[in-house]
Coordinates of C-alpha atoms and ligand atoms in Angstrom, one line a residue:
X1 CA 0.0 0.0 0.0
X2 CA 1.1 3.6 -0.5
X3 CA 1.5 5.8 2.4
X4 CA 2.8 9.4 2.8
X5 CA 5.9 10.0 4.9
X6 CA 5.6 13.6 6.1
X7 CA 9.3 14.3 7.2
X8 CA 10.5 17.4 9.0
X9 CA 13.5 18.6 7.1
X10 CA 16.2 21.0 8.1
X11 CA 19.4 21.5 6.1
X12 CA 21.6 24.1 7.8
X13 CA 23.2 25.2 4.5
X14 CA 20.0 26.1 2.7
X15 CA 17.1 26.3 5.2
X16 CA 16.4 29.3 7.5
X17 CA 13.8 27.2 9.4
X18 CA 12.7 23.5 9.3
X19 CA 9.9 22.5 6.8
X20 CA 7.9 19.4 6.1
X21 CA 8.3 17.4 3.0
X22 CA 6.1 14.5 1.8
X23 CA 7.3 11.3 0.3
X24 CA 5.1 8.6 -1.0
X25 CA 6.3 5.2 -0.6
X26 CA 4.9 1.7 -1.4
X27 CA 5.2 -0.4 1.7
X28 CA 3.9 -3.5 3.4
X29 CA 2.0 -3.1 6.7
X30 CA 4.7 -5.3 8.4
X31 CA 7.5 -3.2 7.0
X32 CA 9.4 -1.3 9.6
X33 CA 9.4 2.5 9.4
X34 CA 13.2 2.4 9.3
X35 CA 12.9 0.3 6.1
X36 CA 10.7 3.1 4.5
X37 CA 13.2 5.8 5.6
X38 CA 15.9 3.8 4.0
X39 CA 14.0 3.4 0.9
X40 CA 13.5 7.2 0.6
X41 CA 17.2 7.7 1.3
X42 CA 18.4 5.2 -1.3
X43 CA 15.8 5.8 -4.0
X44 CA 14.2 9.3 -3.7
X45 CA 16.4 11.8 -1.8
X46 CA 19.9 10.9 -0.7
X47 CA 20.2 14.1 1.3
X48 CA 17.7 12.9 3.9
X49 CA 19.5 12.6 7.2
X50 CA 18.7 10.2 10.1
X51 CA 20.8 8.0 12.5
X52 CA 20.5 4.3 12.7
X53 CA 23.0 1.5 13.3
X54 CA 21.8 -2.0 14.6
X55 CA 18.2 -1.9 13.1
X56 CA 17.1 -4.3 15.8
X57 CA 16.2 -2.2 18.7
X58 CA 19.6 -2.5 20.5
X59 CA 21.7 0.6 19.9
X60 CA 19.0 3.3 20.4
X61 CA 20.3 5.7 17.7
X62 CA 17.1 5.9 15.6
X63 CA 14.8 7.4 18.2
X64 CA 12.8 10.0 16.5
X65 CA 9.1 11.5 16.9
X66 CA 6.7 9.3 14.8
X67 CA 3.1 10.5 14.7
X68 CA 3.8 12.6 17.7
X69 CA 5.3 9.7 20.0
X70 CA 8.9 9.1 20.6
X71 CA 9.7 5.7 19.2
X72 CA 12.6 3.7 17.5
X73 CA 12.1 3.7 13.7
X74 CA 13.5 0.1 13.6
X75 CA 10.8 -1.1 16.2
X76 CA 7.9 0.8 14.6
X77 CA 5.8 -1.2 12.0
X78 CA 4.0 0.8 9.2
X79 CA 0.7 -0.8 10.6
X80 CA 1.5 0.7 14.0
X81 CA 1.2 4.1 12.5
X82 CA -0.6 3.9 9.2
X83 CA -4.2 2.2 9.3
X84 CA -4.7 2.2 5.6
X85 CA -3.4 3.1 2.2
X86 CA -3.0 7.0 1.8
X87 CA -2.2 7.4 5.5
X88 CA 0.1 10.2 6.5
X89 CA 3.0 9.3 8.9
X90 CA 4.5 12.4 10.5
X91 CA 8.2 12.0 11.4
X92 CA 10.0 14.7 13.3
X93 CA 13.3 14.9 15.2
X94 CA 13.3 14.2 19.0
X95 CA 12.2 17.3 21.1
X96 CA 14.2 19.2 23.6
X97 CA 17.5 18.5 21.8
X98 CA 18.9 20.8 19.1
X99 CA 18.4 19.7 15.6
X100 CA 21.5 19.3 13.7
X101 CA 20.1 18.1 10.4
X102 CA 16.7 16.6 9.4
X103 CA 16.0 14.0 11.9
X104 CA 19.4 14.1 13.6
X105 CA 19.7 15.8 16.9
X106 CA 22.7 16.9 18.9
X107 CA 23.0 14.6 22.1
X108 CA 25.7 16.6 23.7
X109 CA 23.7 17.8 26.5
X110 CA 21.9 14.5 27.0
X111 CA 25.3 12.8 27.4
X112 CA 26.6 15.4 29.7
X113 CA 23.8 14.6 32.1
X114 CA 24.6 10.9 31.6
X115 CA 28.3 11.5 32.6
X116 CA 27.5 13.7 35.7
X117 CA 25.8 10.7 37.5
X118 CA 29.0 8.6 37.1
X119 CA 27.6 5.7 35.3
X120 CA 30.2 3.1 36.3
X121 CA 30.7 0.8 39.2
X122 CA 32.8 1.8 42.2
X123 CA 33.8 -1.7 43.4
X124 CA 33.5 -2.8 47.0
X125 CA 37.0 -3.2 48.4
X126 CA 37.2 -6.9 49.1
X127 CA 40.4 -8.1 50.6
X128 CA 39.4 -11.7 51.4
X129 CA 38.4 -12.6 47.8
X130 CA 38.7 -11.4 44.2
X131 CA 35.1 -11.9 43.7
X132 CA 32.2 -10.0 45.3
X133 CA 29.3 -12.3 45.7
X134 CA 25.9 -11.1 44.8
X135 CA 22.6 -13.1 45.2
X136 CA 20.0 -13.3 42.6
X137 CA 17.6 -11.2 44.6
X138 CA 20.2 -8.5 44.9
X139 CA 20.9 -8.7 41.1
X140 CA 17.2 -8.4 40.4
X141 CA 17.0 -4.9 42.2
X142 CA 18.6 -3.2 39.4
X143 CA 17.6 -5.3 36.5
X144 CA 15.2 -2.8 35.1
X145 CA 17.5 0.0 34.5
X146 CA 20.1 -2.2 32.9
X147 CA 17.9 -2.5 29.9
X148 CA 18.4 1.2 29.0
X149 CA 19.9 1.7 25.5
X150 CA 20.3 5.5 25.9
X151 CA 17.9 6.2 23.2
X152 CA 16.8 9.6 24.7
X153 CA 13.0 9.0 24.0
X154 CA 12.2 9.4 27.7
X155 CA 14.1 12.7 27.8
X156 CA 12.5 14.0 24.7
X157 CA 9.1 13.2 26.0
X158 CA 9.4 14.7 29.4
X159 CA 7.3 17.7 29.9
X160 CA 9.4 18.9 32.7
X161 CA 12.5 19.1 30.5
X162 CA 10.5 20.8 27.8
X163 CA 8.3 23.3 29.8
X164 CA 9.8 23.9 33.3
X165 CA 13.4 23.0 34.0
X166 CA 15.9 22.4 30.8
X167 CA 18.7 21.8 33.5
X168 CA 16.8 18.7 34.7
X169 CA 19.1 15.7 34.3
X170 CA 16.2 13.9 33.0
X171 CA 15.0 10.3 33.2
X172 CA 17.8 8.5 31.3
X173 CA 20.5 9.8 33.4
X174 CA 18.6 8.7 36.6
X175 CA 18.1 5.3 35.0
X176 CA 21.8 5.2 34.7
X177 CA 22.3 6.1 38.3
X178 CA 19.7 3.8 39.4
X179 CA 21.5 0.8 37.8
X180 CA 24.4 1.5 40.3
X181 CA 22.6 2.9 43.2
X182 CA 20.8 -0.5 43.6
X183 CA 23.8 -2.7 42.9
X184 CA 25.0 -4.3 46.1
X185 CA 28.6 -4.3 44.6
X186 CA 28.7 -0.6 44.3
X187 CA 30.4 1.6 46.9
X188 CA 29.8 4.8 45.2
X189 CA 26.3 5.3 46.7
X190 CA 27.0 8.4 48.8
X191 CA 28.5 10.7 46.2
X192 CA 26.1 9.4 43.6
X193 CA 23.1 10.2 45.8
X194 CA 24.6 13.6 46.5
X195 CA 24.5 14.3 42.8
X196 CA 20.9 13.2 42.4
X197 CA 19.8 15.1 45.6
X198 CA 19.9 18.5 43.8
X199 CA 17.4 20.9 42.5
X200 CA 18.1 19.7 39.0
X201 CA 18.5 16.0 40.0
X202 CA 15.6 13.7 40.8
X203 CA 13.4 16.3 42.5
X204 CA 12.1 17.9 39.4
X205 CA 10.2 14.8 38.3
X206 CA 6.4 15.3 38.7
X207 CA 5.4 11.8 37.8
X208 CA 3.9 12.6 34.4
X209 CA 4.8 8.9 33.3
X210 CA 5.5 10.0 29.7
X211 CA 9.0 8.5 30.0
X212 CA 7.5 5.1 31.1
X213 CA 4.9 5.2 28.1
X214 CA 7.6 5.8 25.5
X215 CA 10.5 3.8 26.7
X216 CA 11.0 1.2 23.9
X217 CA 12.7 -1.2 26.4
X218 CA 9.6 -1.4 28.7
X219 CA 11.5 0.1 31.7
X220 CA 9.4 1.2 34.5
X221 CA 11.2 4.7 34.3
X222 CA 9.0 6.7 36.8
X223 CA 8.9 3.8 39.3
X224 CA 12.7 3.8 39.3
X225 CA 13.0 7.5 39.6
X226 CA 10.7 7.3 42.8
X227 CA 12.7 4.5 44.2
X228 CA 15.8 6.7 43.8
X229 CA 14.0 9.5 45.7
X230 CA 13.1 7.1 48.5
X231 CA 16.6 5.8 48.6
X232 CA 18.0 9.5 48.9
X233 CA 15.7 9.9 51.9
X234 CA 16.6 6.6 53.5
X235 CA 20.3 7.2 53.1
X236 CA 20.1 10.7 54.6
X237 CA 18.0 9.2 57.6
X238 CA 20.7 6.6 58.0
X239 CA 23.5 9.1 57.9
X240 CA 21.8 11.4 60.4
X241 CA 21.4 8.4 62.9
X242 CA 25.2 7.6 62.5
X243 CA 26.1 11.1 63.5
Ligands
LIG301 S1 15.0 4.7 29.9 FE1 14.1 3.8 28.1 S2 13.5 5.7 26.9 FE2 14.9 6.4 28.3 S3 16.9 6.3 27.2 FE3 16.5 4.4 28.3 S4 15.8 3.0 26.8 FE4 15.5 5.1 26.0
LIG302 S1 18.8 1.2 14.8 FE1 19.6 0.6 16.6 S2 17.8 0.8 18.0 FE2 17.0 1.2 16.1

């Protein structure tokens, strides 16, 4: 069936502002939107720019706004966004990040927030053994945030980032922090929680749940943010008792 891809274009050399351009493509309902975009690039307009790498929902590089919702193009089927022939599918870059070209955004700020939370294990100093034993129940505590592929869909969908606090580190950075905050092998919890216990850390989150709705990995993002908030409070109470 034929559908119209209405793509937001911006070529900095020639465009003063972004504009929409329509491309009519012949697709099957089970085709992926990424395949349709690749068809346009290979056969209609080679100047069309977008990122993609794995094409299988693993790398997170092809997140974009598809019919108004943040999604991965490689995990979106035509039938998910086009009910019948002639349907118009609007494709735009992610919101809240500067557009570089067409569907490509500049992730610099997003990854600055990622680095701020120290997204690495600070190992427990274990002199008795070279291994730090972790039980299955302890491992399960941080299983959810390990699924994050840093696609930035949650960040782009967040109304707090868009409308209230552009300095809010955002849901993805908090997921990266949660991955280590709840890891029993990590000893960096104090400094990490200090970073998150900030006016632009976890507290701007207002539980809109947009991040949870759009996450292509099915992470319970809002729930994890609230777990981190509770962990900060518990850690502070414990520290007060110890002093
Ligand atoms: S939490 Fe989900 S939506 Fe956010 S960056 Fe990670 S995978 Fe993407
Ligand atoms: S291209 Fe890697 S997640 Fe879609």
